[in-house]
Amino acid sequence: MQTNAFILNTAFTGAVSDKSKNPNVPYTVDEIVADAKRCVGHGTAIGHFHVRTDEGAPTNDPDRYARLIAGLRAENSLKDLIVVASTSGRHGQTIEERCAVLKLPMDERPDMGSLTLSSLNFATGPSVTSPDGIRKLAETMLACGVKPELEVFDLGMLSFAHQLIHEGLIEGPFYINIILGNQSGAMPRIATVAALMSELPENAIVSFGGIARHQVAAHRYAVAVAGGARTGLEDNLVLDRNRTLADNATLTQRLAAMATSAQRPIATAREVRDHLGLKQRG
């Protein structure tokens, strides 16, 4: 992978975004697969996925993840896509429920799993994971050959990443999503971004994402100093100040154009797999 290559990560659904706020949020396997095909056409190398019940409620049901991952990998154009399964505890799921997707049969197991490195508050409520719960998720990922997608919302979470490295629970190369703009977390400001970048572990790829109105600012920092960026309807439902409803493909296309305009070539999924030490599936 070229040293200035830029990695596109699309977070398709999330645990909170829903069709009542934007009908473009995909719920079903068919909807998510169709969305993924469009986004891969714009350069998405990493897909961050949640699953929903038939009614649209968030869930960590491993059977639903198995059907989604099988559906993604059945599409020829998506065989290289790096599949990240969320292990979110946003709605009170137990650690065992959150670990279940990591233990699926190899053909249905995700390449990566999200690992948020602390509890935190969102505008709509808390996401709670104890330190030992984080360790349990990390241990399970390590045992199952699933690389963590490290989710960071403030400086303290990077401190805990260093602790997990010290304990041998996560191994490089590291992929770190720094999400800016949460009301109780880091904001897209020069001093904040500089502090976060200064605390990264060695052998890390960092990606910036932004929540709602902060998404474009976060992407500008990403293009300037990071290895990639995260976009998608999980984080942001609108395109502009007029609140034009977004869709995943348009958000991905906009991010790709920002990177290309800065002469950052878009990394392919195969290149990212090689860099992160992930199995090639294509």
Coordinates of C-alpha atoms in Angstrom, one line a residue:
M1 CA 0.0 0.0 0.0
Q2 CA 1.4 3.4 -0.9
T3 CA 2.4 5.5 2.0
N4 CA -0.1 8.3 1.2
A5 CA -2.9 5.9 0.3
F6 CA -6.3 6.7 1.8
I7 CA -8.6 4.1 3.3
L8 CA -12.4 4.5 3.0
N9 CA -14.5 3.0 5.7
T10 CA -18.3 3.1 5.4
A11 CA -20.5 2.5 8.5
F12 CA -23.7 1.5 6.9
T13 CA -26.4 1.3 9.6
G14 CA -25.4 1.8 13.2
A15 CA -27.5 1.1 16.3
V16 CA -29.4 4.4 16.5
S17 CA -29.9 5.7 13.0
D18 CA -33.3 4.6 11.6
K19 CA -35.7 4.9 8.7
S20 CA -37.9 7.4 10.6
K21 CA -35.1 9.9 10.4
N22 CA -33.8 8.8 7.0
P23 CA -35.4 6.1 4.9
N24 CA -32.1 5.4 3.2
V25 CA -30.7 3.6 6.4
P26 CA -30.4 0.0 5.3
Y27 CA -31.8 -2.7 7.6
T28 CA -32.2 -5.9 5.6
V29 CA -29.5 -8.1 4.1
D30 CA -30.7 -7.2 0.6
E31 CA -30.6 -3.5 1.4
I32 CA -27.2 -3.6 3.0
V33 CA -25.7 -5.7 0.2
A34 CA -27.0 -3.3 -2.4
D35 CA -25.7 -0.4 -0.5
A36 CA -22.3 -2.1 -0.1
K37 CA -22.0 -2.7 -3.8
R38 CA -22.6 1.0 -4.5
C39 CA -20.1 2.1 -1.9
V40 CA -17.4 -0.3 -3.0
G41 CA -17.8 1.2 -6.5
H42 CA -16.7 4.5 -4.9
G43 CA -13.7 3.0 -3.2
T44 CA -14.9 1.6 0.2
A45 CA -12.4 -0.9 1.5
I46 CA -13.8 -1.5 5.0
G47 CA -17.5 -1.9 5.8
H48 CA -18.6 -1.5 9.4
F49 CA -21.9 -3.4 9.9
H50 CA -24.6 -3.6 12.5
V51 CA -27.7 -5.9 12.2
R52 CA -31.3 -5.1 13.0
T53 CA -34.4 -7.1 13.7
D54 CA -37.2 -7.3 11.2
E55 CA -38.8 -4.3 13.0
G56 CA -35.5 -2.3 12.8
A57 CA -34.5 -2.7 16.4
P58 CA -30.7 -3.0 17.1
T59 CA -29.5 -6.5 17.9
N60 CA -26.3 -8.6 18.2
D61 CA -28.0 -11.8 17.0
P62 CA -25.2 -14.0 15.5
D63 CA -27.6 -15.7 13.1
R64 CA -28.5 -12.3 11.6
Y65 CA -24.8 -11.5 11.3
A66 CA -24.1 -14.9 9.7
R67 CA -26.8 -14.2 7.1
L68 CA -25.5 -10.7 6.4
I69 CA -21.8 -11.8 6.1
A70 CA -22.8 -14.7 3.9
G71 CA -24.8 -12.4 1.7
L72 CA -21.9 -9.9 1.4
R73 CA -19.4 -12.6 0.5
A74 CA -21.7 -14.2 -2.0
E75 CA -21.4 -11.1 -4.2
N76 CA -18.4 -11.2 -6.5
S77 CA -17.8 -7.4 -6.3
L78 CA -17.7 -7.6 -2.5
K79 CA -15.4 -10.6 -2.0
D80 CA -12.4 -8.4 -1.1
L81 CA -14.4 -6.0 1.2
I82 CA -13.1 -6.1 4.8
V83 CA -16.1 -6.9 6.9
V84 CA -16.3 -5.4 10.4
A85 CA -19.0 -6.6 12.8
S86 CA -20.0 -4.2 15.6
T87 CA -19.8 -5.6 19.1
S88 CA -21.7 -2.6 20.4
G89 CA -23.2 -2.6 23.9
R90 CA -25.2 0.6 23.2
H91 CA -28.5 -1.1 24.1
G92 CA -27.5 -3.1 27.2
Q93 CA -26.3 -6.3 25.5
T94 CA -24.2 -8.6 27.6
I95 CA -20.6 -9.3 26.8
E96 CA -21.5 -12.9 25.8
E97 CA -24.1 -11.5 23.3
R98 CA -21.5 -9.1 22.0
C99 CA -18.9 -11.8 21.6
A100 CA -21.2 -14.2 19.7
V101 CA -20.5 -12.9 16.2
L102 CA -16.7 -13.4 16.8
K103 CA -17.2 -17.1 17.2
L104 CA -19.2 -17.8 14.0
P105 CA -17.9 -20.5 11.6
M106 CA -14.9 -19.2 9.6
D107 CA -16.9 -18.7 6.4
E108 CA -19.3 -16.4 8.3
R109 CA -16.9 -14.8 10.7
P110 CA -16.1 -11.2 10.3
D111 CA -12.6 -10.0 9.4
M112 CA -12.6 -7.4 12.1
G113 CA -14.8 -6.5 15.1
S114 CA -15.3 -3.1 16.6
L115 CA -13.8 -2.5 20.1
T116 CA -14.8 0.7 21.8
L117 CA -12.1 1.4 24.4
S118 CA -14.2 2.8 27.2
S119 CA -17.7 3.6 28.3
L120 CA -19.1 6.9 27.1
N121 CA -22.2 9.1 26.8
F122 CA -23.9 9.8 23.6
A123 CA -26.7 12.4 23.1
T124 CA -29.3 9.7 23.3
G125 CA -27.8 7.7 26.2
P126 CA -24.7 5.8 27.4
S127 CA -22.7 3.0 25.9
V128 CA -21.3 1.0 28.8
T129 CA -18.5 -1.5 28.8
S130 CA -16.4 -2.2 31.9
P131 CA -12.6 -2.5 31.6
D132 CA -12.8 -6.2 32.1
G133 CA -15.6 -6.4 29.5
I134 CA -13.3 -4.7 27.0
R135 CA -10.6 -7.2 27.9
K136 CA -13.0 -10.1 27.3
L137 CA -13.9 -8.8 23.9
A138 CA -10.2 -8.3 23.0
E139 CA -9.3 -11.8 24.3
T140 CA -12.1 -13.3 22.2
M141 CA -11.0 -11.4 19.1
L142 CA -7.4 -12.6 19.6
A143 CA -8.5 -16.2 20.1
C144 CA -10.8 -16.1 17.1
G145 CA -8.4 -14.4 14.6
V146 CA -10.6 -11.3 14.4
K147 CA -8.7 -8.0 14.3
P148 CA -10.1 -5.2 16.4
E149 CA -11.3 -2.0 14.9
L150 CA -10.3 0.2 17.8
E151 CA -12.9 2.9 18.4
V152 CA -11.7 6.0 20.1
F153 CA -13.8 9.0 21.2
D154 CA -11.3 10.8 23.5
L155 CA -7.7 10.8 24.7
G156 CA -8.3 8.4 27.6
M157 CA -9.3 5.6 25.2
L158 CA -5.9 5.8 23.5
S159 CA -4.4 5.4 27.0
F160 CA -6.4 2.2 27.4
A161 CA -5.2 1.0 24.0
H162 CA -1.7 1.3 25.3
Q163 CA -2.7 -0.7 28.3
L164 CA -4.2 -3.5 26.2
I165 CA -1.0 -3.6 24.1
H166 CA 1.1 -3.9 27.3
E167 CA -1.1 -6.8 28.4
G168 CA -0.7 -8.6 25.1
L169 CA -4.5 -8.4 24.3
I170 CA -4.2 -6.6 21.0
E171 CA -1.5 -6.9 18.4
G172 CA -0.3 -4.7 15.6
P173 CA -0.7 -3.5 13.0
F174 CA -3.5 -1.5 14.7
Y175 CA -6.5 0.1 12.9
I176 CA -7.9 3.0 15.0
N177 CA -11.1 4.9 14.2
I178 CA -11.1 8.3 16.0
I179 CA -14.6 9.6 16.1
L180 CA -14.9 13.3 16.5
G181 CA -17.9 15.4 17.4
N182 CA -19.6 13.4 20.2
Q183 CA -21.0 15.8 22.8
S184 CA -18.9 14.2 25.6
G185 CA -15.9 13.4 23.5
A186 CA -13.1 14.9 21.3
M187 CA -14.1 17.6 18.9
P188 CA -12.6 18.4 15.4
R189 CA -10.2 21.1 16.6
I190 CA -6.5 21.5 15.8
A191 CA -5.2 21.1 19.4
T192 CA -7.4 18.1 20.0
V193 CA -6.4 16.3 16.8
A194 CA -2.7 17.0 17.5
A195 CA -3.0 15.6 21.0
L196 CA -4.8 12.5 19.7
M197 CA -2.2 11.9 17.0
S198 CA 0.6 12.3 19.5
E199 CA -0.7 9.4 21.6
L200 CA -1.1 6.8 18.8
P201 CA 0.8 3.5 19.3
E202 CA 3.5 2.6 16.9
N203 CA 2.4 0.6 13.8
A204 CA -1.1 2.2 13.7
I205 CA -3.3 3.3 10.9
V206 CA -5.6 6.0 12.1
S207 CA -8.9 6.9 10.5
F208 CA -11.1 9.9 11.4
G209 CA -14.9 10.0 11.5
G210 CA -17.3 12.7 12.5
I211 CA -20.7 12.7 14.0
A212 CA -23.5 14.7 12.3
R213 CA -22.5 18.2 11.5
H214 CA -18.9 17.5 12.5
Q215 CA -18.4 14.8 9.7
V216 CA -17.0 17.1 7.0
A217 CA -14.6 18.8 9.4
A218 CA -13.3 15.4 10.7
H219 CA -12.8 14.3 7.1
R220 CA -10.7 17.4 6.3
Y221 CA -8.4 16.5 9.2
A222 CA -8.3 12.9 7.9
V223 CA -7.3 13.9 4.4
A224 CA -4.6 16.2 5.9
V225 CA -3.0 13.9 8.5
A226 CA -4.6 10.4 8.7
G227 CA -4.5 7.1 6.9
G228 CA -8.2 7.2 6.1
A229 CA -11.6 8.2 7.2
R230 CA -15.0 6.7 8.1
T231 CA -18.3 7.9 6.7
G232 CA -21.8 6.6 6.4
L233 CA -25.3 6.9 7.8
E234 CA -24.3 5.5 11.2
D235 CA -22.7 8.8 12.0
N236 CA -24.5 11.3 9.8
L237 CA -27.9 11.4 8.2
V238 CA -27.7 14.6 6.1
L239 CA -25.6 16.1 3.4
D240 CA -25.7 19.8 4.1
R241 CA -27.0 22.6 6.2
N242 CA -30.3 22.4 4.3
R243 CA -30.6 18.9 5.9
T244 CA -30.8 17.1 2.6
L245 CA -31.1 13.4 3.4
A246 CA -27.9 11.5 2.7
D247 CA -27.3 7.9 1.5
N248 CA -24.2 5.8 2.1
A249 CA -23.1 5.9 -1.6
T250 CA -23.2 9.7 -1.8
L251 CA -21.4 10.1 1.5
T252 CA -18.7 7.7 0.4
Q253 CA -18.4 9.4 -3.0
R254 CA -18.0 12.8 -1.3
L255 CA -15.2 11.5 0.9
A256 CA -13.4 9.8 -2.0
A257 CA -13.5 13.1 -3.9
M258 CA -12.0 15.0 -1.0
A259 CA -9.1 12.5 -0.8
T260 CA -8.5 12.4 -4.5
S261 CA -8.5 16.2 -4.7
A262 CA -5.7 16.2 -2.1
Q263 CA -3.8 13.7 -4.3
R264 CA -4.4 10.8 -1.9
P265 CA -4.9 7.6 -3.9
I266 CA -7.8 5.4 -2.7
A267 CA -6.5 2.2 -1.1
T268 CA -8.0 -1.0 -2.4
A269 CA -9.4 -3.6 0.0
R270 CA -6.7 -6.1 -1.1
E271 CA -4.0 -3.5 -0.2
V272 CA -5.6 -2.9 3.2
R273 CA -5.8 -6.6 3.9
D274 CA -2.1 -7.0 3.2
H275 CA -1.2 -4.1 5.3
L276 CA -3.3 -5.2 8.3
G277 CA -2.3 -8.9 7.9
L278 CA -5.9 -10.1 7.1
K279 CA -6.7 -13.2 5.0
Q280 CA -7.3 -12.5 1.3
R281 CA -10.8 -13.7 0.4
G282 CA -11.3 -12.6 -3.2

